[in-house]
Coordinates of C-alpha atoms in Angstrom, one line a residue:
M1 CA 26.4 18.2 -0.7
N2 CA 27.5 18.2 -4.3
E3 CA 25.5 17.2 -7.3
A4 CA 27.1 13.7 -7.5
Q5 CA 26.2 13.0 -3.9
I6 CA 22.6 14.2 -4.4
V7 CA 22.2 12.0 -7.5
S8 CA 23.6 9.0 -5.5
A9 CA 21.2 9.6 -2.6
L10 CA 18.1 10.1 -4.8
S11 CA 19.1 7.0 -6.8
A12 CA 19.3 5.0 -3.6
L13 CA 15.9 6.2 -2.4
A14 CA 14.3 5.5 -5.8
H15 CA 13.5 2.0 -4.9
A16 CA 10.4 1.2 -2.8
Q17 CA 12.1 -1.3 -0.4
R18 CA 15.1 1.0 0.2
L19 CA 12.8 3.9 0.8
R20 CA 10.9 1.8 3.4
V21 CA 14.2 0.8 5.1
F22 CA 15.4 4.4 5.2
R23 CA 12.0 5.6 6.7
A24 CA 12.2 2.8 9.3
L25 CA 15.7 4.1 10.3
V26 CA 14.5 7.7 10.4
I27 CA 11.6 6.6 12.7
A28 CA 14.0 4.7 14.9
G29 CA 16.0 7.8 15.5
P30 CA 19.5 7.8 17.0
D31 CA 19.0 4.3 18.5
G32 CA 19.0 2.8 15.1
L33 CA 17.9 -0.8 14.3
T34 CA 19.6 -4.1 13.8
P35 CA 19.1 -6.0 10.5
S36 CA 17.0 -8.7 12.2
V37 CA 14.6 -6.1 13.6
M38 CA 14.3 -4.4 10.3
A39 CA 13.7 -7.6 8.4
E40 CA 10.9 -8.5 10.8
Q41 CA 9.4 -5.0 10.8
L42 CA 9.5 -4.7 7.0
D43 CA 8.8 -8.4 6.3
V44 CA 11.8 -8.6 3.9
A45 CA 14.3 -11.4 3.5
R46 CA 17.6 -10.7 5.3
S47 CA 19.6 -11.3 2.1
A48 CA 17.5 -8.7 0.2
L49 CA 17.8 -6.3 3.2
S50 CA 21.5 -6.7 3.2
F51 CA 21.7 -5.5 -0.4
H52 CA 19.5 -2.5 0.3
L53 CA 21.4 -1.5 3.4
K54 CA 24.6 -1.7 1.3
E55 CA 23.2 0.6 -1.3
L56 CA 21.9 3.1 1.3
T57 CA 25.3 3.0 3.0
H58 CA 27.2 3.7 -0.2
A59 CA 24.9 6.7 -0.8
S60 CA 25.9 8.0 2.7
L61 CA 22.3 8.0 3.8
I62 CA 22.8 5.6 6.6
T63 CA 25.7 4.6 8.9
V64 CA 26.5 1.3 10.5
E65 CA 28.2 0.6 13.8
Q66 CA 29.3 -2.7 15.2
Q67 CA 28.1 -3.2 18.8
G68 CA 29.4 -6.6 20.1
R69 CA 27.9 -9.1 17.7
N70 CA 25.3 -6.8 16.3
L71 CA 25.3 -4.2 13.5
I72 CA 23.3 -1.1 14.3
Y73 CA 22.2 0.9 11.3
R74 CA 21.1 4.5 11.7
A75 CA 19.8 7.2 9.4
D76 CA 22.4 9.9 8.7
F77 CA 20.3 12.9 9.6
L78 CA 23.0 15.4 8.5
Q79 CA 23.0 13.8 5.0
M80 CA 19.2 13.6 4.9
N81 CA 18.9 17.3 5.8
G82 CA 21.6 18.2 3.3
L83 CA 19.6 16.4 0.6
L84 CA 16.4 18.3 1.6
G85 CA 18.3 21.5 1.8
Y86 CA 19.8 21.0 -1.7
L87 CA 16.3 20.4 -3.1
T88 CA 14.8 23.5 -1.5
E89 CA 17.8 25.8 -1.5
H90 CA 16.5 28.2 -4.1
C91 CA 12.8 27.7 -3.5
C92 CA 10.8 30.9 -4.1
Q93 CA 14.0 32.6 -5.2
G94 CA 15.4 32.6 -1.7
G95 CA 12.3 34.0 -0.1
T96 CA 10.2 32.5 2.6
C97 CA 8.2 29.6 1.3
E98 CA 4.8 28.7 2.7
V99 CA 2.9 25.8 1.1
T100 CA -0.9 25.8 0.9
E101 CA -3.5 23.7 -0.7
S102 CA -5.8 25.1 -3.3
P103 CA -8.1 23.5 -6.0
D104 CA -6.1 25.1 -8.8
F105 CA -2.6 24.5 -7.5
P106 CA -2.4 21.7 -5.0
R107 CA 0.4 22.2 -2.5
S108 CA 1.7 25.3 -4.2
C109 CA 4.0 27.9 -2.6
T110 CA 2.2 31.1 -1.7
S111 CA 5.2 33.4 -1.9
C112 CA 6.2 32.4 -5.4

């Protein structure tokens, strides 16, 4: 992923409702969800959900497929992993990174 794609993905996820939608699709896995199921699960109006789905689609974080009369939305796991990979690409200067909890440095990397 290039920097523009990363910024677009992070921008899309920087909204609480879109983050909830994306997480719901990640949890649903490859089967995906229809907008009506998502609206019910997340207790959000379908018009608002439609806007958030459009934003996540434009950021390439989710895909949509028409199956008969239904739209099925799915998380794009390749894009999600690309985003995570970009964020952690140079962690610990390329070494193995193990995260631990300590009182002084919560969730710090032990190999840095």
